[in-house]
Amino acid sequence: MPSVDICFSPELLPLYQLEGKVAVVVDILRATSSIVTALAAGVTHIVPFSELEDCQALAAQGYLTAAERDGRQAAGFDLGNSPFGYLDGVLPVQGRGVAITTTNGTRALHLSLAADAVVIGAFLNLEAVAEFARQQNKDVVVVCAGWKGMFNLEDTVFGGALAERLAATFDTSSSDATLAALHLWQQAKPGLAGYLLQSAHVRRLNSLEANKDFDYCVQVDTHRIVPIWRDGRLVVNS
Ligand code: MLT
């Protein structure tokens, strides 16, 4: 029976073996929620970068550029990291490619590329990711982006939610990390938004007046797509 494990921070990834497994990269607030939203809104593909300069260079090739540092849109970029940047119609996004860089999410993605399949998870597409994992029938590692190498609540709670969805056909009891995430998810489940209000990044976002983004990112199963890493870019799995 394949297993589900949770890596609480990209800093812990060297301790995990990703070869032969499915990596589910998660940064609920807000990178992976925004990636799901962008691809669902008609963005053709997303190229993630670690550095601002490398990201901005793709503007010359016709890409929309999106950049966040410390929760704010970086100067000189078309978009920040709000999912509403892909929904509010200010910039037409349909049919465009997006070059993106964020504080934690893009780093977690780059560090996960040794896995057999790398997909993007969010509460928005929880069941779609669970279905993908069931079809692959391989061990799953949820890679939490955290915050600057530290543990965070929202990504871990997502790991617990995914483990619960997979529990019938995956081993979810052999890893203490998965057990801890499942326990947190049981606490959070009856009122996810209220529970995650305690998170440090929610306080950071609220101080940046991004409460609307928080309410959006804690919606569950609103999207059926799975963004997947293919040939150096994120596209919708088909
Ligand atoms: C990140 O990648 O660090 C984030 O998603 C932070 C944010 O934009 O809220």
mmCIF file of N, CA, C and O and ligand atoms in Angstrom, residues 27-32 68-72 81-82 101-106 145-147 201 205, ligand 1:
data_model
loop_
_atom_site.group_PDB
_atom_site.id
_atom_site.type_symbol
_atom_site.label_atom_id
_atom_site.label_comp_id
_atom_site.label_asym_id
_atom_site.label_seq_id
_atom_site.Cartn_x
_atom_site.Cartn_y
_atom_site.Cartn_z
ATOM 1 N N ASP A 27 1.329 25.698 -0.958
ATOM 2 C CA ASP A 27 1.534 27.005 -0.317
ATOM 3 C C ASP A 27 0.169 27.695 -0.350
ATOM 4 O O ASP A 27 -0.116 28.506 -1.219
ATOM 5 N N ILE A 28 -0.662 27.276 0.604
ATOM 6 C CA ILE A 28 -2.074 27.711 0.597
ATOM 7 C C ILE A 28 -2.173 29.232 0.509
ATOM 8 O O ILE A 28 -2.994 29.778 -0.237
ATOM 9 N N LEU A 29 -1.348 29.932 1.271
ATOM 10 C CA LEU A 29 -1.371 31.421 1.279
ATOM 11 C C LEU A 29 -0.052 31.919 0.722
ATOM 12 O O LEU A 29 0.890 32.077 1.459
ATOM 13 N N ARG A 30 0.002 32.234 -0.596
ATOM 14 C CA ARG A 30 -1.084 32.118 -1.526
ATOM 15 C C ARG A 30 -0.644 31.460 -2.835
ATOM 16 O O ARG A 30 -1.431 31.316 -3.756
ATOM 17 N N ALA A 31 0.660 31.118 -2.917
ATOM 18 C CA ALA A 31 1.219 30.768 -4.229
ATOM 19 C C ALA A 31 0.488 29.635 -4.938
ATOM 20 O O ALA A 31 0.140 29.759 -6.118
ATOM 21 N N THR A 32 0.242 28.508 -4.224
ATOM 22 C CA THR A 32 -0.355 27.386 -4.986
ATOM 23 C C THR A 32 -1.849 27.627 -5.228
ATOM 24 O O THR A 32 -2.387 27.167 -6.234
ATOM 25 N N GLU A 68 6.060 38.264 -5.853
ATOM 26 C CA GLU A 68 5.727 38.614 -4.462
ATOM 27 C C GLU A 68 6.981 38.475 -3.619
ATOM 28 O O GLU A 68 7.769 37.539 -3.787
ATOM 29 N N ARG A 69 7.181 39.442 -2.734
ATOM 30 C CA ARG A 69 8.207 39.339 -1.703
ATOM 31 C C ARG A 69 7.603 39.876 -0.414
ATOM 32 O O ARG A 69 7.026 40.970 -0.400
ATOM 33 N N ASP A 70 7.687 39.064 0.643
ATOM 34 C CA ASP A 70 7.142 39.433 1.950
ATOM 35 C C ASP A 70 5.668 39.832 1.874
ATOM 36 O O ASP A 70 5.221 40.750 2.566
ATOM 37 N N GLY A 71 4.916 39.132 1.019
ATOM 38 C CA GLY A 71 3.469 39.343 0.958
ATOM 39 C C GLY A 71 3.036 40.489 0.060
ATOM 40 O O GLY A 71 1.854 40.707 -0.149
ATOM 41 N N ARG A 72 3.984 41.233 -0.485
ATOM 42 C CA ARG A 72 3.635 42.383 -1.338
ATOM 43 C C ARG A 72 4.036 42.133 -2.783
ATOM 44 O O ARG A 72 5.001 41.418 -3.042
ATOM 45 N N ASN A 81 0.811 38.264 -5.963
ATOM 46 C CA ASN A 81 0.520 36.857 -5.710
ATOM 47 C C ASN A 81 -0.921 36.667 -5.280
ATOM 48 O O ASN A 81 -1.255 35.667 -4.663
ATOM 49 N N SER A 82 -1.777 37.632 -5.604
ATOM 50 C CA SER A 82 -3.186 37.483 -5.247
ATOM 51 C C SER A 82 -3.902 36.681 -6.317
ATOM 52 O O SER A 82 -3.741 36.961 -7.509
ATOM 53 N N THR A 101 7.461 34.462 -9.419
ATOM 54 C CA THR A 101 8.397 34.207 -8.315
ATOM 55 C C THR A 101 7.743 34.659 -7.013
ATOM 56 O O THR A 101 7.124 35.721 -6.966
ATOM 57 N N THR A 102 7.849 33.798 -5.988
ATOM 58 C CA THR A 102 7.276 34.138 -4.679
ATOM 59 C C THR A 102 8.294 33.798 -3.591
ATOM 60 O O THR A 102 9.286 33.110 -3.842
ATOM 61 N N THR A 103 8.023 34.263 -2.379
ATOM 62 C CA THR A 103 9.007 34.086 -1.297
ATOM 63 C C THR A 103 9.284 32.613 -1.002
ATOM 64 O O THR A 103 10.439 32.203 -0.871
ATOM 65 N N ASN A 104 8.230 31.814 -0.880
ATOM 66 C CA ASN A 104 8.411 30.428 -0.429
ATOM 67 C C ASN A 104 7.921 29.375 -1.425
ATOM 68 O O ASN A 104 8.532 28.319 -1.562
ATOM 69 N N GLY A 105 6.823 29.671 -2.096
ATOM 70 C CA GLY A 105 6.164 28.657 -2.930
ATOM 71 C C GLY A 105 7.024 28.194 -4.091
ATOM 72 O O GLY A 105 7.155 26.982 -4.341
ATOM 73 N N THR A 106 7.641 29.123 -4.807
ATOM 74 C CA THR A 106 8.425 28.707 -5.974
ATOM 75 C C THR A 106 9.684 27.949 -5.531
ATOM 76 O O THR A 106 10.146 27.047 -6.203
ATOM 77 N N ALA A 145 5.357 24.586 1.787
ATOM 78 C CA ALA A 145 6.271 25.703 1.509
ATOM 79 C C ALA A 145 6.681 26.407 2.804
ATOM 80 O O ALA A 145 7.773 26.951 2.903
ATOM 81 N N GLY A 146 5.785 26.403 3.803
ATOM 82 C CA GLY A 146 6.107 27.071 5.069
ATOM 83 C C GLY A 146 6.367 28.553 4.876
ATOM 84 O O GLY A 146 5.906 29.161 3.902
ATOM 85 N N TRP A 147 7.103 29.136 5.798
ATOM 86 C CA TRP A 147 7.464 30.555 5.673
ATOM 87 C C TRP A 147 8.943 30.715 5.991
ATOM 88 O O TRP A 147 9.357 30.505 7.128
ATOM 89 N N HIS A 201 0.789 33.737 8.937
ATOM 90 C CA HIS A 201 0.738 34.391 7.631
ATOM 91 C C HIS A 201 -0.601 35.079 7.400
ATOM 92 O O HIS A 201 -0.671 36.061 6.665
ATOM 93 N N LEU A 205 -0.882 38.759 6.154
ATOM 94 C CA LEU A 205 -1.709 39.176 5.017
ATOM 95 C C LEU A 205 -2.726 40.212 5.441
ATOM 96 O O LEU A 205 -2.992 41.175 4.726
HETATM 97 C C1 MLT B 1 5.007 32.667 -0.855
HETATM 98 O O1 MLT B 1 5.298 31.961 -1.826
HETATM 99 O O2 MLT B 1 5.814 32.989 -0.021
HETATM 100 C C2 MLT B 1 3.633 33.149 -0.667
HETATM 101 O O3 MLT B 1 2.673 32.532 -1.355
HETATM 102 C C3 MLT B 1 3.436 34.385 0.125
HETATM 103 C C4 MLT B 1 2.235 35.227 -0.250
HETATM 104 O O4 MLT B 1 2.188 35.798 -1.320
HETATM 105 O O5 MLT B 1 1.306 35.326 0.533
#
